[in-house]
């Protein structure tokens, strides 16, 4: 375990290490699938996928390169984020086949791609959207749906303004979402209700938006919030809680309280009566009464001592990545102390100082991929009885550039990752 990671009781650490060798990450995650702070008392624990039956795998899953293409490259431009549209989360209509769409963003550009049919062995550009906001650099995007089933992309970046783009008509939807005072680092639609969008910002706040009525429903910030920029957020699948991580090294769990749920319901029918001001900028004449949430349900600085740039739920466990050269798998343990945690195991990879290299877990929760700094990825098979990684390099690409993000198709048969030098890489499972 890294020196920067919280030192837990040595006897307990050895116990977890022995269990991991015997069971593997997935099995251990199921065993320690606990209630999280902020969950409803009547909530039935959510489980990750069932433990696979049969003999253990000898070799973890691998991918091979099958295509590499480059976006418009201008000096200083990077591709910051990538995301697949997953129809398993939303009832996508009007786009066929929905699981073959993915999008990237960086600089002023948003590219929407589709994997080719029938073999999906290459990809084609469906549309390129050019952001007209001056001096903006788009860092993050997230897929959602409009009421009629048309897919929507929420995108944001340096200027802290959220754009909403209808991917069926390739047009802007309604009004920009304005409220953050600094850059937005990550956006996340609620997993089962894409009317609601979370945004994490350098201005120390997380905000909850209703994208159908363009209302700012809640702001999560204050003395007990993040002390430095918020870099990452993730919804729990129940939508009752979400996690955040930031430059202050803290990971926090926030609760969607009953009062906030009532505000979310109220926002669905709220009319802000937009009218252009003297500068021809739409302004709400009857703005929504935004809720202020000052206190998280749980907060800890015991897992990481540097920034936290990626956090995700895995069942009821938390995977988080800092600068220490590992992804830490842990669970809150507030019964001991308000900020106590239990570290179950770590996924180790070569240490690097790059900020914003995020990991992705596939829809089946079997695979985890993390970007490296030399146009490479580290692949962890969460069903395998080991925390060893396999390094993946695209044989079609000889440059060396950081990989900011990666994504999987719904069946995990294909993987796409992006590099800072504006290349898009397609790989196939073998």
PDB file of N, CA and C in Angstrom, residues 10-73:
ATOM      1  N   UNK A  10      -2.767  -3.179  10.985  1.00  0.00           N
ATOM      2  CA  UNK A  10      -1.979  -4.136  10.208  1.00  0.00           C
ATOM      3  C   UNK A  10      -2.646  -5.509  10.159  1.00  0.00           C
ATOM      4  N   UNK A  11      -3.205  -5.937  11.261  1.00  0.00           N
ATOM      5  CA  UNK A  11      -3.864  -7.243  11.278  1.00  0.00           C
ATOM      6  C   UNK A  11      -5.067  -7.250  10.334  1.00  0.00           C
ATOM      7  N   UNK A  12      -5.846  -6.156  10.345  1.00  0.00           N
ATOM      8  CA  UNK A  12      -7.005  -6.062   9.462  1.00  0.00           C
ATOM      9  C   UNK A  12      -6.562  -5.992   8.007  1.00  0.00           C
ATOM     10  N   UNK A  13      -5.480  -5.266   7.735  1.00  0.00           N
ATOM     11  CA  UNK A  13      -4.963  -5.157   6.371  1.00  0.00           C
ATOM     12  C   UNK A  13      -4.541  -6.531   5.847  1.00  0.00           C
ATOM     13  N   UNK A  14      -3.844  -7.304   6.674  1.00  0.00           N
ATOM     14  CA  UNK A  14      -3.426  -8.641   6.256  1.00  0.00           C
ATOM     15  C   UNK A  14      -4.627  -9.543   5.992  1.00  0.00           C
ATOM     16  N   UNK A  15      -5.669  -9.374   6.795  1.00  0.00           N
ATOM     17  CA  UNK A  15      -6.883 -10.174   6.599  1.00  0.00           C
ATOM     18  C   UNK A  15      -7.500  -9.882   5.236  1.00  0.00           C
ATOM     19  N   UNK A  16      -7.593  -8.598   4.882  1.00  0.00           N
ATOM     20  CA  UNK A  16      -8.165  -8.241   3.589  1.00  0.00           C
ATOM     21  C   UNK A  16      -7.288  -8.726   2.446  1.00  0.00           C
ATOM     22  N   UNK A  17      -5.971  -8.633   2.620  1.00  0.00           N
ATOM     23  CA  UNK A  17      -5.067  -9.086   1.567  1.00  0.00           C
ATOM     24  C   UNK A  17      -5.230 -10.582   1.315  1.00  0.00           C
ATOM     25  N   UNK A  18      -5.375 -11.342   2.391  1.00  0.00           N
ATOM     26  CA  UNK A  18      -5.550 -12.787   2.249  1.00  0.00           C
ATOM     27  C   UNK A  18      -6.884 -13.107   1.575  1.00  0.00           C
ATOM     28  N   UNK A  19      -7.936 -12.375   1.946  1.00  0.00           N
ATOM     29  CA  UNK A  19      -9.244 -12.592   1.325  1.00  0.00           C
ATOM     30  C   UNK A  19      -9.203 -12.241  -0.154  1.00  0.00           C
ATOM     31  N   UNK A  20      -8.470 -11.182  -0.490  1.00  0.00           N
ATOM     32  CA  UNK A  20      -8.388 -10.772  -1.887  1.00  0.00           C
ATOM     33  C   UNK A  20      -7.703 -11.845  -2.721  1.00  0.00           C
ATOM     34  N   UNK A  21      -6.622 -12.426  -2.197  1.00  0.00           N
ATOM     35  CA  UNK A  21      -5.924 -13.484  -2.925  1.00  0.00           C
ATOM     36  C   UNK A  21      -6.838 -14.697  -3.130  1.00  0.00           C
ATOM     37  N   UNK A  22      -7.710 -14.936  -2.169  1.00  0.00           N
ATOM     38  CA  UNK A  22      -8.573 -16.110  -2.248  1.00  0.00           C
ATOM     39  C   UNK A  22      -9.839 -15.866  -3.058  1.00  0.00           C
ATOM     40  N   UNK A  23     -10.298 -14.616  -3.106  1.00  0.00           N
ATOM     41  CA  UNK A  23     -11.617 -14.358  -3.678  1.00  0.00           C
ATOM     42  C   UNK A  23     -11.599 -13.485  -4.915  1.00  0.00           C
ATOM     43  N   UNK A  24     -10.717 -12.492  -4.977  1.00  0.00           N
ATOM     44  CA  UNK A  24     -10.732 -11.558  -6.090  1.00  0.00           C
ATOM     45  C   UNK A  24     -11.525 -10.305  -5.754  1.00  0.00           C
ATOM     46  N   UNK A  25     -11.310  -9.212  -6.490  1.00  0.00           N
ATOM     47  CA  UNK A  25     -11.965  -7.932  -6.196  1.00  0.00           C
ATOM     48  C   UNK A  25     -13.482  -8.001  -6.186  1.00  0.00           C
ATOM     49  N   UNK A  26     -14.082  -8.691  -7.176  1.00  0.00           N
ATOM     50  CA  UNK A  26     -15.539  -8.731  -7.267  1.00  0.00           C
ATOM     51  C   UNK A  26     -16.150  -9.414  -6.051  1.00  0.00           C
ATOM     52  N   UNK A  27     -15.604 -10.560  -5.676  1.00  0.00           N
ATOM     53  CA  UNK A  27     -16.130 -11.292  -4.524  1.00  0.00           C
ATOM     54  C   UNK A  27     -16.012 -10.469  -3.248  1.00  0.00           C
ATOM     55  N   UNK A  28     -14.872  -9.813  -3.067  1.00  0.00           N
ATOM     56  CA  UNK A  28     -14.660  -9.013  -1.868  1.00  0.00           C
ATOM     57  C   UNK A  28     -15.613  -7.828  -1.840  1.00  0.00           C
ATOM     58  N   UNK A  29     -15.893  -7.255  -3.010  1.00  0.00           N
ATOM     59  CA  UNK A  29     -16.829  -6.139  -3.086  1.00  0.00           C
ATOM     60  C   UNK A  29     -18.229  -6.566  -2.666  1.00  0.00           C
ATOM     61  N   UNK A  30     -18.625  -7.767  -3.071  1.00  0.00           N
ATOM     62  CA  UNK A  30     -19.942  -8.280  -2.686  1.00  0.00           C
ATOM     63  C   UNK A  30     -20.006  -8.517  -1.182  1.00  0.00           C
ATOM     64  N   UNK A  31     -18.942  -9.100  -0.621  1.00  0.00           N
ATOM     65  CA  UNK A  31     -18.924  -9.412   0.810  1.00  0.00           C
ATOM     66  C   UNK A  31     -19.043  -8.153   1.656  1.00  0.00           C
ATOM     67  N   UNK A  32     -18.410  -7.069   1.214  1.00  0.00           N
ATOM     68  CA  UNK A  32     -18.401  -5.833   1.996  1.00  0.00           C
ATOM     69  C   UNK A  32     -19.387  -4.811   1.441  1.00  0.00           C
ATOM     70  N   UNK A  33     -20.467  -5.304   0.862  1.00  0.00           N
ATOM     71  CA  UNK A  33     -21.493  -4.447   0.286  1.00  0.00           C
ATOM     72  C   UNK A  33     -22.395  -3.934   1.409  1.00  0.00           C
ATOM     73  N   UNK A  34     -22.102  -2.744   1.922  1.00  0.00           N
ATOM     74  CA  UNK A  34     -22.736  -2.231   3.131  1.00  0.00           C
ATOM     75  C   UNK A  34     -23.649  -1.066   2.802  1.00  0.00           C
ATOM     76  N   UNK A  35     -24.407  -0.643   3.807  1.00  0.00           N
ATOM     77  CA  UNK A  35     -25.146   0.597   3.676  1.00  0.00           C
ATOM     78  C   UNK A  35     -24.157   1.751   3.672  1.00  0.00           C
ATOM     79  N   UNK A  36     -24.460   2.771   2.893  1.00  0.00           N
ATOM     80  CA  UNK A  36     -23.622   3.957   2.835  1.00  0.00           C
ATOM     81  C   UNK A  36     -24.279   5.095   3.607  1.00  0.00           C
ATOM     82  N   UNK A  37     -23.492   6.031   4.151  1.00  0.00           N
ATOM     83  CA  UNK A  37     -24.085   7.187   4.818  1.00  0.00           C
ATOM     84  C   UNK A  37     -25.050   7.916   3.890  1.00  0.00           C
ATOM     85  N   UNK A  38     -26.232   8.224   4.417  1.00  0.00           N
ATOM     86  CA  UNK A  38     -27.224   8.943   3.630  1.00  0.00           C
ATOM     87  C   UNK A  38     -28.272   8.063   3.001  1.00  0.00           C
ATOM     88  N   UNK A  39     -28.095   6.733   3.041  1.00  0.00           N
ATOM     89  CA  UNK A  39     -29.087   5.835   2.452  1.00  0.00           C
ATOM     90  C   UNK A  39     -30.321   5.754   3.338  1.00  0.00           C
ATOM     91  N   UNK A  40     -31.468   5.512   2.703  1.00  0.00           N
ATOM     92  CA  UNK A  40     -32.715   5.375   3.439  1.00  0.00           C
ATOM     93  C   UNK A  40     -32.659   4.126   4.324  1.00  0.00           C
ATOM     94  N   UNK A  41     -33.307   4.206   5.489  1.00  0.00           N
ATOM     95  CA  UNK A  41     -33.294   3.084   6.428  1.00  0.00           C
ATOM     96  C   UNK A  41     -33.975   1.853   5.851  1.00  0.00           C
ATOM     97  N   UNK A  42     -34.926   2.061   4.952  1.00  0.00           N
ATOM     98  CA  UNK A  42     -35.657   0.935   4.366  1.00  0.00           C
ATOM     99  C   UNK A  42     -35.015   0.429   3.093  1.00  0.00           C
ATOM    100  N   UNK A  43     -33.880   1.002   2.745  1.00  0.00           N
ATOM    101  CA  UNK A  43     -33.259   0.664   1.462  1.00  0.00           C
ATOM    102  C   UNK A  43     -32.673  -0.741   1.492  1.00  0.00           C
ATOM    103  N   UNK A  44     -32.943  -1.508   0.454  1.00  0.00           N
ATOM    104  CA  UNK A  44     -32.353  -2.837   0.300  1.00  0.00           C
ATOM    105  C   UNK A  44     -30.992  -2.683  -0.357  1.00  0.00           C
ATOM    106  N   UNK A  45     -29.981  -3.292   0.197  1.00  0.00           N
ATOM    107  CA  UNK A  45     -28.622  -3.121  -0.312  1.00  0.00           C
ATOM    108  C   UNK A  45     -28.530  -3.489  -1.781  1.00  0.00           C
ATOM    109  N   UNK A  46     -27.861  -2.632  -2.535  1.00  0.00           N
ATOM    110  CA  UNK A  46     -27.669  -2.920  -3.955  1.00  0.00           C
ATOM    111  C   UNK A  46     -26.397  -3.733  -4.121  1.00  0.00           C
ATOM    112  N   UNK A  47     -26.462  -4.737  -4.957  1.00  0.00           N
ATOM    113  CA  UNK A  47     -25.324  -5.624  -5.165  1.00  0.00           C
ATOM    114  C   UNK A  47     -24.707  -5.392  -6.521  1.00  0.00           C
ATOM    115  N   UNK A  48     -23.411  -5.568  -6.593  1.00  0.00           N
ATOM    116  CA  UNK A  48     -22.778  -5.648  -7.899  1.00  0.00           C
ATOM    117  C   UNK A  48     -23.188  -6.973  -8.517  1.00  0.00           C
ATOM    118  N   UNK A  49     -22.789  -7.205  -9.767  1.00  0.00           N
ATOM    119  CA  UNK A  49     -23.197  -8.423 -10.464  1.00  0.00           C
ATOM    120  C   UNK A  49     -22.853  -9.675  -9.658  1.00  0.00           C
ATOM    121  N   UNK A  50     -23.622 -10.726  -9.874  1.00  0.00           N
ATOM    122  CA  UNK A  50     -23.384 -11.971  -9.160  1.00  0.00           C
ATOM    123  C   UNK A  50     -21.980 -12.496  -9.434  1.00  0.00           C
ATOM    124  N   UNK A  51     -21.448 -13.183  -8.449  1.00  0.00           N
ATOM    125  CA  UNK A  51     -20.109 -13.743  -8.587  1.00  0.00           C
ATOM    126  C   UNK A  51     -20.117 -14.828  -9.652  1.00  0.00           C
ATOM    127  N   UNK A  52     -19.245 -14.749 -10.648  1.00  0.00           N
ATOM    128  CA  UNK A  52     -19.231 -15.766 -11.697  1.00  0.00           C
ATOM    129  C   UNK A  52     -18.968 -17.155 -11.130  1.00  0.00           C
ATOM    130  N   UNK A  53     -19.648 -18.136 -11.681  1.00  0.00           N
ATOM    131  CA  UNK A  53     -19.461 -19.512 -11.252  1.00  0.00           C
ATOM    132  C   UNK A  53     -18.426 -20.196 -12.145  1.00  0.00           C
ATOM    133  N   UNK A  54     -17.903 -21.343 -11.684  1.00  0.00           N
ATOM    134  CA  UNK A  54     -16.962 -22.085 -12.497  1.00  0.00           C
ATOM    135  C   UNK A  54     -15.533 -21.802 -12.094  1.00  0.00           C
ATOM    136  N   UNK A  55     -14.583 -22.396 -12.796  1.00  0.00           N
ATOM    137  CA  UNK A  55     -13.169 -22.239 -12.448  1.00  0.00           C
ATOM    138  C   UNK A  55     -12.706 -20.810 -12.679  1.00  0.00           C
ATOM    139  N   UNK A  56     -11.729 -20.324 -11.901  1.00  0.00           N
ATOM    140  CA  UNK A  56     -11.231 -18.964 -12.081  1.00  0.00           C
ATOM    141  C   UNK A  56     -10.534 -18.800 -13.419  1.00  0.00           C
ATOM    142  N   UNK A  57     -10.571 -17.556 -13.928  1.00  0.00           N
ATOM    143  CA  UNK A  57      -9.880 -17.279 -15.176  1.00  0.00           C
ATOM    144  C   UNK A  57      -8.372 -17.311 -14.948  1.00  0.00           C
ATOM    145  N   UNK A  58      -7.656 -17.760 -15.953  1.00  0.00           N
ATOM    146  CA  UNK A  58      -6.201 -17.816 -15.865  1.00  0.00           C
ATOM    147  C   UNK A  58      -5.587 -16.533 -16.402  1.00  0.00           C
ATOM    148  N   UNK A  59      -6.162 -16.007 -17.482  1.00  0.00           N
ATOM    149  CA  UNK A  59      -5.634 -14.804 -18.108  1.00  0.00           C
ATOM    150  C   UNK A  59      -6.738 -13.758 -18.172  1.00  0.00           C
ATOM    151  N   UNK A  60      -6.495 -12.525 -17.718  1.00  0.00           N
ATOM    152  CA  UNK A  60      -7.532 -11.503 -17.791  1.00  0.00           C
ATOM    153  C   UNK A  60      -7.825 -11.109 -19.235  1.00  0.00           C
ATOM    154  N   UNK A  61      -8.970 -10.441 -19.421  1.00  0.00           N
ATOM    155  CA  UNK A  61      -9.395 -10.045 -20.755  1.00  0.00           C
ATOM    156  C   UNK A  61      -8.410  -9.044 -21.366  1.00  0.00           C
ATOM    157  N   UNK A  62      -8.201  -9.145 -22.697  1.00  0.00           N
ATOM    158  CA  UNK A  62      -7.288  -8.264 -23.402  1.00  0.00           C
ATOM    159  C   UNK A  62      -8.006  -7.598 -24.565  1.00  0.00           C
ATOM    160  N   UNK A  63      -7.417  -6.510 -25.059  1.00  0.00           N
ATOM    161  CA  UNK A  63      -7.947  -5.796 -26.212  1.00  0.00           C
ATOM    162  C   UNK A  63      -6.826  -5.589 -27.221  1.00  0.00           C
ATOM    163  N   UNK A  64      -7.201  -5.551 -28.504  1.00  0.00           N
ATOM    164  CA  UNK A  64      -6.219  -5.257 -29.546  1.00  0.00           C
ATOM    165  C   UNK A  64      -6.685  -4.054 -30.355  1.00  0.00           C
ATOM    166  N   UNK A  65      -5.735  -3.321 -30.911  1.00  0.00           N
ATOM    167  CA  UNK A  65      -6.035  -2.123 -31.694  1.00  0.00           C
ATOM    168  C   UNK A  65      -6.607  -2.502 -33.054  1.00  0.00           C
ATOM    169  N   UNK A  66      -7.676  -1.807 -33.467  1.00  0.00           N
ATOM    170  CA  UNK A  66      -8.215  -2.047 -34.806  1.00  0.00           C
ATOM    171  C   UNK A  66      -8.404  -0.754 -35.602  1.00  0.00           C
ATOM    172  N   UNK A  67      -8.351   0.409 -34.955  1.00  0.00           N
ATOM    173  CA  UNK A  67      -8.526   1.654 -35.701  1.00  0.00           C
ATOM    174  C   UNK A  67      -7.986   2.811 -34.881  1.00  0.00           C
ATOM    175  N   UNK A  68      -7.438   3.809 -35.576  1.00  0.00           N
ATOM    176  CA  UNK A  68      -6.936   5.015 -34.934  1.00  0.00           C
ATOM    177  C   UNK A  68      -7.203   6.188 -35.868  1.00  0.00           C
ATOM    178  N   UNK A  69      -7.851   7.222 -35.387  1.00  0.00           N
ATOM    179  CA  UNK A  69      -8.143   8.387 -36.215  1.00  0.00           C
ATOM    180  C   UNK A  69      -7.873   9.662 -35.447  1.00  0.00           C
ATOM    181  N   UNK A  70      -7.634  10.736 -36.175  1.00  0.00           N
ATOM    182  CA  UNK A  70      -7.278  11.999 -35.523  1.00  0.00           C
ATOM    183  C   UNK A  70      -8.326  13.076 -35.788  1.00  0.00           C
ATOM    184  N   UNK A  71      -8.690  13.780 -34.727  1.00  0.00           N
ATOM    185  CA  UNK A  71      -9.584  14.916 -34.859  1.00  0.00           C
ATOM    186  C   UNK A  71      -8.799  16.142 -35.317  1.00  0.00           C
ATOM    187  N   UNK A  72      -9.526  17.240 -35.531  1.00  0.00           N
ATOM    188  CA  UNK A  72      -8.880  18.499 -35.900  1.00  0.00           C
ATOM    189  C   UNK A  72      -7.863  18.870 -34.833  1.00  0.00           C
ATOM    190  N   UNK A  73      -6.613  19.016 -35.247  1.00  0.00           N
ATOM    191  CA  UNK A  73      -5.548  19.297 -34.288  1.00  0.00           C
ATOM    192  C   UNK A  73      -5.060  20.724 -34.475  1.00  0.00           C
TER     193      UNK A  73
END
